[in-house]
GROMACS .gro file of C-alpha atoms in nm:
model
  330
    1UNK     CA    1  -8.126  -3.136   2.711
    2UNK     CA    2  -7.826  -3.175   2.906
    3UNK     CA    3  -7.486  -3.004   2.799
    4UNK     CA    4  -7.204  -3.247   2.699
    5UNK     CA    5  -6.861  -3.081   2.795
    6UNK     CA    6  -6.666  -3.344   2.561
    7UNK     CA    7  -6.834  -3.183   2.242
    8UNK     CA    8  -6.665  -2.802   2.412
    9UNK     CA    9  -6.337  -3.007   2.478
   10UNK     CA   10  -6.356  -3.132   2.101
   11UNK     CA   11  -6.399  -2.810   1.956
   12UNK     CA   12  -6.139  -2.627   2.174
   13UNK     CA   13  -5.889  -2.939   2.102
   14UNK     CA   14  -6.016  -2.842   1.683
   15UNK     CA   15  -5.928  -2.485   1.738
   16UNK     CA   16  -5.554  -2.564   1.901
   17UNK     CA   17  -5.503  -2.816   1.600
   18UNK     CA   18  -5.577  -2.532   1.385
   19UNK     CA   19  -5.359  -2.277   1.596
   20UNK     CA   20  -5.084  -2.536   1.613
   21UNK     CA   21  -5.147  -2.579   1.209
   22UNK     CA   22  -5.122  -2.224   1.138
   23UNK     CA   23  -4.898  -2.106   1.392
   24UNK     CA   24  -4.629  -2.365   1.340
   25UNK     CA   25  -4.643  -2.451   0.990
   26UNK     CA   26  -4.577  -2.063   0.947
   27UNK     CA   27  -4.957  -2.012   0.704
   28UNK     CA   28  -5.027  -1.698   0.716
   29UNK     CA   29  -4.721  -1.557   0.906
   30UNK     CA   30  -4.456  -1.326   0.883
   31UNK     CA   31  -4.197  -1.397   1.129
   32UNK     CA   32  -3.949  -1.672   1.133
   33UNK     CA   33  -3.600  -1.792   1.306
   34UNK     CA   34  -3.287  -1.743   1.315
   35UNK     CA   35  -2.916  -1.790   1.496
   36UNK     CA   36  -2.628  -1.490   1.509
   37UNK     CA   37  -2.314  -1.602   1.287
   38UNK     CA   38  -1.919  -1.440   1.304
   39UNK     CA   39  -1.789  -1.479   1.008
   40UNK     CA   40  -1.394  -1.587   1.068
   41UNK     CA   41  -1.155  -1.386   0.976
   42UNK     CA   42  -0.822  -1.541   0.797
   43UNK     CA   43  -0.531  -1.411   0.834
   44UNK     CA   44  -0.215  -1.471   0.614
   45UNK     CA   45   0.051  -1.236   0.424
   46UNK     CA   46   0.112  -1.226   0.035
   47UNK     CA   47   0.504  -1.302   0.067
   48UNK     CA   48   0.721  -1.580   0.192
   49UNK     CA   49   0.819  -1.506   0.537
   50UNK     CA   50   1.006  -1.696   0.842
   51UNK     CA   51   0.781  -1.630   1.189
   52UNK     CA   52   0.976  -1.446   1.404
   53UNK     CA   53   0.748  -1.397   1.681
   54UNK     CA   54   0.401  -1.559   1.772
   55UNK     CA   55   0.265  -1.316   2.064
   56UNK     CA   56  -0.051  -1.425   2.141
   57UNK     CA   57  -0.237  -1.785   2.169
   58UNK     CA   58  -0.532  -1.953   2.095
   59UNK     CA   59  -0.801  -1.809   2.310
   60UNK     CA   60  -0.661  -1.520   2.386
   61UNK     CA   61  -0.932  -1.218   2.340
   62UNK     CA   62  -0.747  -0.946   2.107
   63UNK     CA   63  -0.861  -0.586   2.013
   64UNK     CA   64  -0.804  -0.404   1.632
   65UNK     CA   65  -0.451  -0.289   1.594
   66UNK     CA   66  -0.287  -0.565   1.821
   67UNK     CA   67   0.043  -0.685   1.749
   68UNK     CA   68  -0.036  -1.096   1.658
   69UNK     CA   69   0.302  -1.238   1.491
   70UNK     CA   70   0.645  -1.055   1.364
   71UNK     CA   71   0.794  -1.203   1.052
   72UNK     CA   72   1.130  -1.141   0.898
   73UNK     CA   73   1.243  -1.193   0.537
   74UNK     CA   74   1.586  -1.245   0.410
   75UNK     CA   75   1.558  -1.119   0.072
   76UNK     CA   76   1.490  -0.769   0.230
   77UNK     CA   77   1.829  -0.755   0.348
   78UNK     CA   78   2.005  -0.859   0.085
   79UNK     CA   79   1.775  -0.630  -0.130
   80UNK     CA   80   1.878  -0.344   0.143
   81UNK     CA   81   2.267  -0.458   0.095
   82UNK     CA   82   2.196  -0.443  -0.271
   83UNK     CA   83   2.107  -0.068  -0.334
   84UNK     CA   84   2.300   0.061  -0.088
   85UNK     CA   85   2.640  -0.073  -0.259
   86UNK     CA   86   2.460   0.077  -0.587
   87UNK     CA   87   2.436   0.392  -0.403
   88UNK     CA   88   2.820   0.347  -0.303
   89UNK     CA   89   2.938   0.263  -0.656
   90UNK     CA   90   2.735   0.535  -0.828
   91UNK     CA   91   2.922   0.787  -0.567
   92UNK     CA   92   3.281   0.629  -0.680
   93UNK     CA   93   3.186   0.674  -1.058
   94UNK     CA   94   3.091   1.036  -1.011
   95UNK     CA   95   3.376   1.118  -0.800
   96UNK     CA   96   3.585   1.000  -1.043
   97UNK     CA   97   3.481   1.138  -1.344
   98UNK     CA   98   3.426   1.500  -1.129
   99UNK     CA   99   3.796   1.402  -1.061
  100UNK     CA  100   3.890   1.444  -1.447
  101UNK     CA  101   3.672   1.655  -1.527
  102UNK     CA  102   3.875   1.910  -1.239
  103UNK     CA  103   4.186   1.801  -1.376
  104UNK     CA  104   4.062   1.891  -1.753
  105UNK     CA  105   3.964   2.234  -1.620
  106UNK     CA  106   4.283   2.248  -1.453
  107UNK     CA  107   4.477   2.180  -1.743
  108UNK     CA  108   4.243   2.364  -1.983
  109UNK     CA  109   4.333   2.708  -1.782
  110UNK     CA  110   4.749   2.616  -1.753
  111UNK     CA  111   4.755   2.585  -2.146
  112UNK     CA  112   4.510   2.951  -2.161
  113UNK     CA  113   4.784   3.066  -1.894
  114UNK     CA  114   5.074   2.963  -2.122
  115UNK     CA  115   4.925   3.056  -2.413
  116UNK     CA  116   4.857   3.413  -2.302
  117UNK     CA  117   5.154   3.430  -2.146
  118UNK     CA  118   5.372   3.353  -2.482
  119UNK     CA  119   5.106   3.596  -2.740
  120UNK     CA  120   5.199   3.894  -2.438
  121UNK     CA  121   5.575   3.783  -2.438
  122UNK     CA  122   5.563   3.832  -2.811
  123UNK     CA  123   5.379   4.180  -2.814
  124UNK     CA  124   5.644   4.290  -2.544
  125UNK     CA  125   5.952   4.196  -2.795
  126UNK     CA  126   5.833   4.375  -3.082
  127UNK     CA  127   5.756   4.685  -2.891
  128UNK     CA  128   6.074   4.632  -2.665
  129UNK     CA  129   6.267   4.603  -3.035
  130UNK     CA  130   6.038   4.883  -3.166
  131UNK     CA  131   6.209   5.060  -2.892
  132UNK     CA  132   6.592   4.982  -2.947
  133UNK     CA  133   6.501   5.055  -3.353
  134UNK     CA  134   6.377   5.334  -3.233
  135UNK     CA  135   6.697   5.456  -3.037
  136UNK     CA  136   6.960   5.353  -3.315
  137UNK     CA  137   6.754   5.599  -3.554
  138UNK     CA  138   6.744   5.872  -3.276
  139UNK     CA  139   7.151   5.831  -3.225
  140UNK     CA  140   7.215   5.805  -3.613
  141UNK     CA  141   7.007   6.092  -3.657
  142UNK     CA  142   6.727   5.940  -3.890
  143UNK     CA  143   6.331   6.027  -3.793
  144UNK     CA  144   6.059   5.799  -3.694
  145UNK     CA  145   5.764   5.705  -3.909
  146UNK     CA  146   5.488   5.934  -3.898
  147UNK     CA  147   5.297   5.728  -3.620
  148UNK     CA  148   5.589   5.642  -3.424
  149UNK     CA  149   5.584   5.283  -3.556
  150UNK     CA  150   5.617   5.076  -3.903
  151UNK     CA  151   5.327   4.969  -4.043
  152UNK     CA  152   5.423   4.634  -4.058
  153UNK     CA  153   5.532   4.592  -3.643
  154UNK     CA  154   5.179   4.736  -3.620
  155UNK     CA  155   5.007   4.503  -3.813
  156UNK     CA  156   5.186   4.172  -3.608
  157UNK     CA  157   5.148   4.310  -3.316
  158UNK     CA  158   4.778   4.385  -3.371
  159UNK     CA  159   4.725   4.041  -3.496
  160UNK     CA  160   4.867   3.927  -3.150
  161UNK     CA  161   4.637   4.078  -2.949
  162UNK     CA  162   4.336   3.959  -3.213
  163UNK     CA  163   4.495   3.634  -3.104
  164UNK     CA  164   4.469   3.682  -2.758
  165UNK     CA  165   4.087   3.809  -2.781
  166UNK     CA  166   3.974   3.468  -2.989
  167UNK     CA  167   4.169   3.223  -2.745
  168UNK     CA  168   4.004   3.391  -2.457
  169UNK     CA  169   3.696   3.350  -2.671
  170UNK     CA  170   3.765   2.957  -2.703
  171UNK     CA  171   3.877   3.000  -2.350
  172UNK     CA  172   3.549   3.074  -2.211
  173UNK     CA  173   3.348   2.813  -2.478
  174UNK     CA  174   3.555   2.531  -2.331
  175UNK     CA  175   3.534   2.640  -1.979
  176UNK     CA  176   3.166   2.655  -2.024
  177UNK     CA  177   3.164   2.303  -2.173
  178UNK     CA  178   3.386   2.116  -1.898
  179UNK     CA  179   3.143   2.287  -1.645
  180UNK     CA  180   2.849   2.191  -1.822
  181UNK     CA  181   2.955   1.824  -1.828
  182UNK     CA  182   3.027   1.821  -1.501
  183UNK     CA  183   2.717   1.999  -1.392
  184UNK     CA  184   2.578   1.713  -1.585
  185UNK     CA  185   2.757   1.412  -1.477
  186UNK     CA  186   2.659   1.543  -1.141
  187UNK     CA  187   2.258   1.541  -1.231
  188UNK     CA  188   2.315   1.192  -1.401
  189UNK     CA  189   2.409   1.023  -1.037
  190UNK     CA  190   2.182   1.248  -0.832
  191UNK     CA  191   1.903   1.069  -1.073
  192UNK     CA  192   2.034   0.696  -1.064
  193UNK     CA  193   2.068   0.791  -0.659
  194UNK     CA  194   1.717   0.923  -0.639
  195UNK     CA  195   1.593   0.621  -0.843
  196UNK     CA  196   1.766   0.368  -0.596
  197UNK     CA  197   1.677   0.583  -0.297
  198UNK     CA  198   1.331   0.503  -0.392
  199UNK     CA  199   1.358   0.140  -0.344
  200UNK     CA  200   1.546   0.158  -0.012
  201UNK     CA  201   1.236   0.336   0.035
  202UNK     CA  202   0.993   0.059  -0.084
  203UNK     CA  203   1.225  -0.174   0.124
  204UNK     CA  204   1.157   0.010   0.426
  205UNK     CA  205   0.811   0.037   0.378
  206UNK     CA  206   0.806  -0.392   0.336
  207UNK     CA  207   0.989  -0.380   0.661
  208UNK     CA  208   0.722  -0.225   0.849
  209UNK     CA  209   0.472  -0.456   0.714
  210UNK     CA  210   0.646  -0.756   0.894
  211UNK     CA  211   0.377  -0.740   1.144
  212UNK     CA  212   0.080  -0.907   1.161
  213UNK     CA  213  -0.195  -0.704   1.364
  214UNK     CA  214  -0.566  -0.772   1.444
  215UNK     CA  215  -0.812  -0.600   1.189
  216UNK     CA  216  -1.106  -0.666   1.462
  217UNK     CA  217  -1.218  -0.689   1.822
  218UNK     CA  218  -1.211  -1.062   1.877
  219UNK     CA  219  -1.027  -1.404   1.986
  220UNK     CA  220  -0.830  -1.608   1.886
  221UNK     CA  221  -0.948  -1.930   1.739
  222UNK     CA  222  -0.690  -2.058   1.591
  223UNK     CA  223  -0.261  -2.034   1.504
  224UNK     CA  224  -0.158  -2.296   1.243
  225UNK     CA  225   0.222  -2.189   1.273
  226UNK     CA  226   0.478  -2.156   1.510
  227UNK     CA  227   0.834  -1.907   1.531
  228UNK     CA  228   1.091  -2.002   1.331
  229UNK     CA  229   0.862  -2.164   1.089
  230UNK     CA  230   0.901  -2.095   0.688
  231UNK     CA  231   0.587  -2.042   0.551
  232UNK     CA  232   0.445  -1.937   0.190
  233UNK     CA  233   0.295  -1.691   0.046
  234UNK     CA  234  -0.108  -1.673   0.171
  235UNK     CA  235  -0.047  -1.967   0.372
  236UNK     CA  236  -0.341  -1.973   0.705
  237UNK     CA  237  -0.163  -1.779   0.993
  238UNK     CA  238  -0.389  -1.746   1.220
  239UNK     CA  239  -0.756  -1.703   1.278
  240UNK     CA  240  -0.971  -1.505   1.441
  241UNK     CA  241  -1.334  -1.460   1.555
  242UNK     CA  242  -1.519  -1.108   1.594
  243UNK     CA  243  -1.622  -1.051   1.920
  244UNK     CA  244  -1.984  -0.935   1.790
  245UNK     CA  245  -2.174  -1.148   1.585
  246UNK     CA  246  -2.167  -1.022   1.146
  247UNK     CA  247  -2.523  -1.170   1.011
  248UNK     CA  248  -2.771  -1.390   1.084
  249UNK     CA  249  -2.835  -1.716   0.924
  250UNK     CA  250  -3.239  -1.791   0.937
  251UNK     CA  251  -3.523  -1.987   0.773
  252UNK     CA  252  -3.836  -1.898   0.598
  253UNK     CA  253  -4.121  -2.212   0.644
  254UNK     CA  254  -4.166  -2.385   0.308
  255UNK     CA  255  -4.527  -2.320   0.352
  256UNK     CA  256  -4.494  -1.920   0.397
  257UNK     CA  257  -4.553  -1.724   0.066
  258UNK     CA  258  -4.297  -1.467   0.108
  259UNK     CA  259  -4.140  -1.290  -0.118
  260UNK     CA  260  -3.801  -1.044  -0.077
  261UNK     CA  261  -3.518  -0.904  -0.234
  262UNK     CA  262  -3.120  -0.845  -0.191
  263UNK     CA  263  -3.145  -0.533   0.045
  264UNK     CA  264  -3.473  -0.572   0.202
  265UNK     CA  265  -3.480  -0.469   0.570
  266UNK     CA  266  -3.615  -0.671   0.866
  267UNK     CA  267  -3.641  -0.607   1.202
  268UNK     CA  268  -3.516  -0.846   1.433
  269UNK     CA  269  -3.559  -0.899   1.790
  270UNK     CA  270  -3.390  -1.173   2.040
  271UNK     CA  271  -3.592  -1.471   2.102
  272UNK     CA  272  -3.494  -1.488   2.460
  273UNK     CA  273  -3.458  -1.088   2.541
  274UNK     CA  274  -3.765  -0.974   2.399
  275UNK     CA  275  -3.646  -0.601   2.469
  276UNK     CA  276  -3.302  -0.642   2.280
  277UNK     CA  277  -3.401  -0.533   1.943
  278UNK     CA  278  -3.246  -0.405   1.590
  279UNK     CA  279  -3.276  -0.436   1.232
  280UNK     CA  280  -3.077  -0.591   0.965
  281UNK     CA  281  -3.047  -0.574   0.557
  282UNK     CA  282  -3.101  -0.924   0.349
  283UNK     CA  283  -2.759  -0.973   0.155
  284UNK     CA  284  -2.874  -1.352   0.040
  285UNK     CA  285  -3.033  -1.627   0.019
  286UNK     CA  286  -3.093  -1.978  -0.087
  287UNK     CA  287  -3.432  -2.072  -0.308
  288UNK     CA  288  -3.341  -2.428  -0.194
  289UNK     CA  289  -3.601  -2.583   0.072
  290UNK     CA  290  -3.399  -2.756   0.354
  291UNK     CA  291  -3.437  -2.912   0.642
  292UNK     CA  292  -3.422  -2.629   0.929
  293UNK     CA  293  -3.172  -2.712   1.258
  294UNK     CA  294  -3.345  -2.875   1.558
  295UNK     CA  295  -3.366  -2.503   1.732
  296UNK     CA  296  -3.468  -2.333   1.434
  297UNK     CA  297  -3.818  -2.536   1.453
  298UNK     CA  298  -4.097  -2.405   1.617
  299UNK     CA  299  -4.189  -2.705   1.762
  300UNK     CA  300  -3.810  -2.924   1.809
  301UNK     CA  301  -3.976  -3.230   1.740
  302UNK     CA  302  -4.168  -3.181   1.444
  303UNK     CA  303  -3.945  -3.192   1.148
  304UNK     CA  304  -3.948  -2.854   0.930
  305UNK     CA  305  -3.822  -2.749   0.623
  306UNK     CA  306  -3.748  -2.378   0.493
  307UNK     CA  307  -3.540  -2.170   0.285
  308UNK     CA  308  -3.219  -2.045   0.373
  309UNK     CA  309  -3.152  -1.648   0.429
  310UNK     CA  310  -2.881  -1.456   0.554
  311UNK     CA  311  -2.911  -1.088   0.717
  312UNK     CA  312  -2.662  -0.874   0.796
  313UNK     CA  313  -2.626  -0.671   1.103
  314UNK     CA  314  -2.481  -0.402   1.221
  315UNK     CA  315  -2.122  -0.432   1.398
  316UNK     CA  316  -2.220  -0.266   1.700
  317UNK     CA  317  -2.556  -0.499   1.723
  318UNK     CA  318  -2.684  -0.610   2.031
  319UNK     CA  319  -2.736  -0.939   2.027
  320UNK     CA  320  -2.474  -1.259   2.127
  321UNK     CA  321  -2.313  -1.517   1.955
  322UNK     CA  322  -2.529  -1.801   1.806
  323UNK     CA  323  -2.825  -1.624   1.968
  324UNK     CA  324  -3.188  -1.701   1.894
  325UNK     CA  325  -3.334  -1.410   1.654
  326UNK     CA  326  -3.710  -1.365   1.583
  327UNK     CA  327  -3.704  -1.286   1.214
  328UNK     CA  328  -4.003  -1.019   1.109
  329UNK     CA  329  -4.075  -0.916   0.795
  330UNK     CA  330  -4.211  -0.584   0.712
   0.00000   0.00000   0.00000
């Protein structure tokens, strides 16, 4: 019986259907597609601000740290202007209560002067007219009392000097009281300066944010303002695209029964560079089915549908922008 080679074509031509069934209909398989994704980065600032300086321009390739756009704010001036004349008016008040404070102290030891003065005066008359009693009694021939003075010139001029002891007494109290204030009024504006000091401080710190740097290797996509412009609060300043891709979106075949949860790692591997590899960590997904993008597909023309995942790789990864993963499960 002779051999017909159509019935070996029809069974090879079965088999490829099958292949082409299995293979690209994802039964039965475990690795999928996938494209590299940057995720932009925004960039705006949480106050008011007038643009000062745009140093850079759309395309321009930037590195972390770089200096993008210099702002200025008004308000920090006047806010400077503002605690430094509270500073200056604080100084004026202490001053010039130090000032009469000095003058109490100065009058406070005049009036002890005086006052000492006049209680020593006294004690010096009686004994000066002790003395001249004294010499009248000698020359008339009469005798002294028995301690050389009357009791009663005693007795005053004791309670002179008893006098002189308390009002050095209340002498030091009051002393000790004006210094005390002072020492006090002194601590009261060092305080109210220390307080305002700490919001020059706060002011300069605000200054030195008025710079708007790059928080990542990258370029510049796009600037939405220009110098001189007044802009809000969180307005879009500028935006900017990591140089190295963030995550990967891919697809998993509608018909593929595979299971996985947030934090599951897959190894990846470039479609095109077989020998660029790496590995990423699932951080979501979409239960969804949807129809996968034209390169996504195994086949381009045959229309596919999938769910959506998203992996994210490491920042020093390997692989381009929008590059073609192979997607492997474990």
């Amino acid at each position: 019986m002779k051999f017909n080679v159509l019935y070996l074509v029809w069974a090879l031509a079965f088999l490829a259907c099958f292949w082409l069934k299995d293979n690209f209909m994802g039964r039965g398989n475990t690795a999928f597609f996938g494209a590299t994704e940057t995720e932009s980065r925004i960039l705006n600032f949480d106050n008011p601000v007038i643009i000062q300086d745009v140093l850079v321009k759309t395309g321009d390739e930037v590195q972390a740290g770089d200096t993008l756009m210099v702002f200025y704010r008004a308000e920090l001036d006047q806010e400077t202007a503002n605690r430094l004349g509270d500073i200056n008016q604080f100084n004026v008040e202490k001053n010039a209560k130090n000032s009469i404070l000095d003058k109490s102290l100065d009058v406070l030891k005049a009036q002890h002067q005086a006052k000492l003065s006049e209680l020593q005066a006294q004690i010096r008359i009686e004994e000066a007219e002790y003395q001249a009693e004294s010499g009248v009694r000698k020359l008339l021939g009469e005798s002294d009392t028995a301690n050389g003075i009357d009791p009663l010139r005693a007795e005053k001029i004791a309670a002179l000097r008893t006098q002189i002891q308390q009002n050095e007494q209340e002498y030091a109290v009051q002393i000790k009281e004006l210094k005390a204030e002072r020492s006090a009024n002194q601590s009261i504006f060092d305080a109210r300066n220390a307080k305002v000091q700490v919001e020059l401080d706060f002011v300069k710190a605000e200054r030195q944010r008025l710079v708007l740097t790059a928080p990542v290797d990258g370029f510049v996509e796009s600037i939405t303002v220009g110098t001189n412009e007044i802009v809000p609060q969180y307005k879009e300043l500028i935006k900017i695209n990591p140089r190295q891709p963030t995550r990967i979106r891919g697809f998993i075949y509608e018909s593929a029964e595979i299971s996985y949860k947030l934090g599951d790692t897959v190894k990846l591997s470039s479609y095109s560079r077989r020998n660029v590899r790496g590995n990423g960590v699932i951080i979501g997904g979409n239960p969804q089915v949807v129809e996968l993008p034209v390169r996504l597909r195994k086949v381009a023309e045959l229309r596919t549908w999938g769910r959506e995942l998203y992996i994210k790789i490491p920042s020093d990864n390997p692989f381009f922008l929008n590059e073609k993963i192979v997607i492997s499960f474990e």
